[in-house]
């Protein structure tokens, strides 16, 4: 009987110890569940934060790419405008050079034509003077010859008309020559101004080198035009 009681007491103690151990395990499991839930929550939050960071990085990278693309397009536009401006400047310089050469050639031809007509005028005046002398001689010695008088008078009238016509042409050519000289001088001054703006040092050196020659030949407009260019 006593042995049965002792066994029952041992059984109860064992059951109590088992129940206590089971309760401790249950409590630990609950704590682990709480801890795991907390870890899962933290992992979820970290995942969301990482996702947002990735999205922000992607957006920032996209923005940077757009900025770079915009800058690249702007640079291409600037390069295109610079190329266009350079071509326009070169074209304007070539056009200016062609115009200057044309006007210089025309002015030279006008000057030669003027000098040639001036010589013709001198020859005609000399011939007219000769005709006048002959006319006076024949008028004195052959006053009775009306036919010869009329012939000489007609010749003199023709010669006078021819001289007047030649004088008008000379005035026209001389005016054309002078106008061409004015245009050439103006173009030379404009080019000197552009050259002085682009390269003041080169322009000053060229100016000093041609100063003495220009001084001694300043009365010749063709020399002035050549020396300026």
CSV table of C-alpha atoms in Angstrom, one decimal:
chain,number,residue,atom,x,y,z
A,1,UNK,CA,0.0,0.0,0.0
A,2,UNK,CA,2.8,2.3,0.9
A,3,UNK,CA,4.7,1.4,-2.2
A,4,UNK,CA,1.7,2.2,-4.3
A,5,UNK,CA,1.4,5.6,-2.7
A,6,UNK,CA,5.1,6.3,-3.4
A,7,UNK,CA,4.7,5.2,-7.0
A,8,UNK,CA,1.7,7.5,-7.3
A,9,UNK,CA,3.6,10.3,-5.8
A,10,UNK,CA,6.5,9.8,-8.2
A,11,UNK,CA,4.1,9.6,-11.1
A,12,UNK,CA,2.5,12.9,-10.0
A,13,UNK,CA,5.9,14.6,-9.6
A,14,UNK,CA,7.0,13.3,-13.1
A,15,UNK,CA,3.7,14.5,-14.5
A,16,UNK,CA,4.2,17.9,-12.9
A,17,UNK,CA,7.8,18.1,-14.2
A,18,UNK,CA,6.6,17.1,-17.7
A,19,UNK,CA,3.8,19.7,-17.6
A,20,UNK,CA,6.2,22.4,-16.4
A,21,UNK,CA,8.7,21.5,-19.1
A,22,UNK,CA,5.9,21.5,-21.7
A,23,UNK,CA,4.8,24.9,-20.5
A,24,UNK,CA,8.4,26.2,-20.8
A,25,UNK,CA,8.7,24.8,-24.3
A,26,UNK,CA,5.3,26.3,-25.2
A,27,UNK,CA,6.4,29.7,-23.8
A,28,UNK,CA,9.7,29.5,-25.8
A,29,UNK,CA,7.8,28.5,-29.0
A,30,UNK,CA,5.5,31.5,-28.5
A,31,UNK,CA,8.5,33.8,-28.0
A,32,UNK,CA,10.1,32.3,-31.1
A,33,UNK,CA,6.9,32.9,-33.0
A,34,UNK,CA,6.8,36.5,-31.9
A,35,UNK,CA,10.5,37.0,-32.7
A,36,UNK,CA,10.0,35.3,-36.1
A,37,UNK,CA,7.0,37.5,-36.8
A,38,UNK,CA,9.0,40.5,-35.9
A,39,UNK,CA,11.9,39.4,-38.2
A,40,UNK,CA,9.4,38.8,-41.0
A,41,UNK,CA,8.0,42.3,-40.5
A,42,UNK,CA,11.4,43.8,-40.5
A,43,UNK,CA,12.4,41.8,-43.6
A,44,UNK,CA,9.2,42.9,-45.3
A,45,UNK,CA,9.9,46.6,-44.4
A,46,UNK,CA,13.5,46.2,-45.5
A,47,UNK,CA,12.3,44.7,-48.8
A,48,UNK,CA,10.0,47.6,-49.3
A,49,UNK,CA,12.7,50.1,-48.6
A,50,UNK,CA,15.1,48.3,-50.9
A,51,UNK,CA,12.5,48.2,-53.6
A,52,UNK,CA,11.9,51.9,-53.2
A,53,UNK,CA,15.6,52.6,-53.3
A,54,UNK,CA,15.9,50.5,-56.5
A,55,UNK,CA,13.0,52.4,-58.1
A,56,UNK,CA,14.5,55.7,-57.0
A,57,UNK,CA,17.9,54.7,-58.4
A,58,UNK,CA,16.2,53.7,-61.7
A,59,UNK,CA,14.3,57.0,-61.9
A,60,UNK,CA,17.5,58.9,-61.1
A,61,UNK,CA,19.5,57.0,-63.7
A,62,UNK,CA,16.7,57.6,-66.3
A,63,UNK,CA,16.7,61.3,-65.4
A,64,UNK,CA,20.5,61.5,-65.7
A,65,UNK,CA,20.3,59.7,-69.1
A,66,UNK,CA,17.7,62.2,-70.3
A,67,UNK,CA,19.9,65.1,-69.1
A,68,UNK,CA,23.0,63.7,-70.9
A,69,UNK,CA,20.9,63.1,-74.0
A,70,UNK,CA,19.6,66.7,-73.8
A,71,UNK,CA,23.1,68.0,-73.4
A,72,UNK,CA,24.3,65.9,-76.3
A,73,UNK,CA,21.5,67.3,-78.5
A,74,UNK,CA,22.3,70.8,-77.4
A,75,UNK,CA,26.0,70.3,-78.2
A,76,UNK,CA,25.0,68.9,-81.7
A,77,UNK,CA,22.9,72.0,-82.2
A,78,UNK,CA,25.7,74.3,-81.2
A,79,UNK,CA,28.2,72.4,-83.5
A,80,UNK,CA,25.7,72.6,-86.4
A,81,UNK,CA,25.2,76.3,-85.9
A,82,UNK,CA,29.0,76.8,-85.6
A,83,UNK,CA,29.6,74.9,-88.8
A,84,UNK,CA,26.8,76.9,-90.5
A,85,UNK,CA,28.3,80.2,-89.3
A,86,UNK,CA,31.8,79.1,-90.4
A,87,UNK,CA,30.5,78.2,-93.8
A,88,UNK,CA,28.6,81.5,-94.1
A,89,UNK,CA,31.7,83.5,-93.1
A,90,UNK,CA,33.9,81.6,-95.7
A,91,UNK,CA,31.2,82.1,-98.3
A,92,UNK,CA,31.0,85.8,-97.5
A,93,UNK,CA,34.8,86.1,-97.7
A,94,UNK,CA,34.9,84.3,-101.0
A,95,UNK,CA,32.1,86.5,-102.4
A,96,UNK,CA,33.9,89.6,-101.1
A,97,UNK,CA,37.1,88.5,-102.7
A,98,UNK,CA,35.4,87.8,-106.1
A,99,UNK,CA,33.7,91.2,-105.9
A,100,UNK,CA,37.0,93.0,-105.1
A,101,UNK,CA,38.8,91.2,-107.9
A,102,UNK,CA,36.0,92.1,-110.3
A,103,UNK,CA,35.9,95.7,-109.3
A,104,UNK,CA,39.7,95.9,-109.4
A,105,UNK,CA,39.7,94.5,-112.9
A,106,UNK,CA,36.9,96.8,-114.0
A,107,UNK,CA,38.6,99.8,-112.5
A,108,UNK,CA,41.9,98.8,-114.3
A,109,UNK,CA,40.1,98.4,-117.6
A,110,UNK,CA,38.2,101.7,-117.1
A,111,UNK,CA,41.5,103.5,-116.3
A,112,UNK,CA,43.2,102.0,-119.4
A,113,UNK,CA,40.1,102.9,-121.6
A,114,UNK,CA,40.1,106.4,-120.1
A,115,UNK,CA,43.8,106.9,-120.9
A,116,UNK,CA,43.3,105.5,-124.4
A,117,UNK,CA,40.4,107.9,-125.1
A,118,UNK,CA,42.5,110.7,-123.6
A,119,UNK,CA,45.2,109.9,-126.2
A,120,UNK,CA,42.6,109.7,-128.9
A,121,UNK,CA,41.3,113.1,-127.8
A,122,UNK,CA,44.8,114.6,-128.0
A,123,UNK,CA,45.2,113.1,-131.5
A,124,UNK,CA,41.9,114.4,-132.7
A,125,UNK,CA,42.6,117.8,-131.2
A,126,UNK,CA,45.9,117.8,-133.0
A,127,UNK,CA,44.2,116.8,-136.3
A,128,UNK,CA,41.5,119.4,-135.7
A,129,UNK,CA,44.3,122.0,-135.2
A,130,UNK,CA,45.9,120.8,-138.4
A,131,UNK,CA,42.6,121.1,-140.2
A,132,UNK,CA,42.0,124.5,-138.8
A,133,UNK,CA,45.5,125.6,-140.0
A,134,UNK,CA,44.8,124.1,-143.4
A,135,UNK,CA,41.3,125.7,-143.4
A,136,UNK,CA,42.7,129.1,-142.7
A,137,UNK,CA,45.4,128.6,-145.3
A,138,UNK,CA,42.9,127.5,-147.9
A,139,UNK,CA,40.5,130.2,-146.9
A,140,UNK,CA,43.2,132.7,-147.5
A,141,UNK,CA,44.7,131.3,-150.7
A,142,UNK,CA,41.6,129.8,-152.2
A,143,UNK,CA,38.8,132.1,-151.1
A,144,UNK,CA,37.2,131.7,-154.5
A,145,UNK,CA,36.8,128.0,-154.2
A,146,UNK,CA,33.4,127.7,-152.5
A,147,UNK,CA,33.3,124.0,-153.0
A,148,UNK,CA,36.6,123.4,-151.3
A,149,UNK,CA,35.6,125.8,-148.5
A,150,UNK,CA,32.3,123.8,-148.0
A,151,UNK,CA,34.2,120.5,-147.9
A,152,UNK,CA,36.7,121.7,-145.3
A,153,UNK,CA,33.8,123.2,-143.2
A,154,UNK,CA,32.0,119.9,-143.3
A,155,UNK,CA,35.1,118.0,-142.3
A,156,UNK,CA,35.6,120.4,-139.4
A,157,UNK,CA,32.0,120.0,-138.3
A,158,UNK,CA,32.3,116.2,-138.3
A,159,UNK,CA,35.5,116.4,-136.4
A,160,UNK,CA,34.0,118.7,-133.8
A,161,UNK,CA,31.0,116.4,-133.3
A,162,UNK,CA,33.4,113.4,-133.0
A,163,UNK,CA,35.4,115.2,-130.4
A,164,UNK,CA,32.3,116.1,-128.4
A,165,UNK,CA,31.1,112.5,-128.5
A,166,UNK,CA,34.6,111.4,-127.4
A,167,UNK,CA,34.6,113.9,-124.6
A,168,UNK,CA,31.2,112.5,-123.3
A,169,UNK,CA,32.5,108.9,-123.5
A,170,UNK,CA,35.7,110.0,-121.6
A,171,UNK,CA,33.6,111.6,-118.9
A,172,UNK,CA,31.5,108.4,-118.6
A,173,UNK,CA,34.5,106.1,-118.3
A,174,UNK,CA,36.3,108.5,-115.9
A,175,UNK,CA,33.2,108.6,-113.7
A,176,UNK,CA,32.9,104.8,-113.8
A,177,UNK,CA,36.6,104.4,-113.0
A,178,UNK,CA,36.3,106.9,-110.0
A,179,UNK,CA,33.2,105.1,-108.7
A,180,UNK,CA,35.0,101.7,-108.9
A,181,UNK,CA,37.9,103.2,-107.0
A,182,UNK,CA,35.6,104.5,-104.3
A,183,UNK,CA,34.0,101.0,-103.9
A,184,UNK,CA,37.3,99.3,-103.8
A,185,UNK,CA,38.7,101.7,-101.2
A,186,UNK,CA,35.5,101.2,-99.1
A,187,UNK,CA,35.8,97.4,-99.3
A,188,UNK,CA,39.5,97.6,-98.4
A,189,UNK,CA,38.7,99.7,-95.3
A,190,UNK,CA,35.9,97.2,-94.3
A,191,UNK,CA,38.2,94.2,-94.7
A,192,UNK,CA,40.9,96.0,-92.7
A,193,UNK,CA,38.4,96.6,-89.9
A,194,UNK,CA,37.3,92.9,-89.9
A,195,UNK,CA,41.0,91.8,-90.0
A,196,UNK,CA,41.8,94.1,-87.0
A,197,UNK,CA,38.9,92.5,-85.0
A,198,UNK,CA,39.9,89.0,-85.8
A,199,UNK,CA,43.6,89.2,-85.3
A,200,UNK,CA,44.8,92.7,-84.1
A,201,UNK,CA,48.4,91.6,-83.8
A,202,UNK,CA,48.6,90.3,-87.4
A,203,UNK,CA,46.8,93.4,-88.7
A,204,UNK,CA,49.2,95.8,-86.8
A,205,UNK,CA,52.3,94.0,-88.1
A,206,UNK,CA,51.0,94.1,-91.7
A,207,UNK,CA,50.0,97.8,-91.2
A,208,UNK,CA,53.5,98.7,-90.0
A,209,UNK,CA,55.2,96.8,-92.8
A,210,UNK,CA,53.2,98.6,-95.5
A,211,UNK,CA,53.3,102.0,-93.9
A,212,UNK,CA,56.4,103.4,-95.8
A,213,UNK,CA,55.3,102.0,-99.2
A,214,UNK,CA,51.8,103.4,-98.8
A,215,UNK,CA,53.2,106.8,-97.8
A,216,UNK,CA,55.3,107.1,-100.9
A,217,UNK,CA,52.5,105.9,-103.2
A,218,UNK,CA,49.4,107.4,-101.6
A,219,UNK,CA,48.5,109.4,-104.7
A,220,UNK,CA,47.9,106.3,-106.8
A,221,UNK,CA,44.5,104.7,-105.9
A,222,UNK,CA,45.4,101.4,-107.7
A,223,UNK,CA,48.6,101.1,-105.6
A,224,UNK,CA,46.6,101.9,-102.4
A,225,UNK,CA,44.1,99.2,-103.3
A,226,UNK,CA,46.8,96.6,-104.0
A,227,UNK,CA,48.7,97.5,-100.8
A,228,UNK,CA,45.6,97.3,-98.6
A,229,UNK,CA,44.9,93.8,-99.9
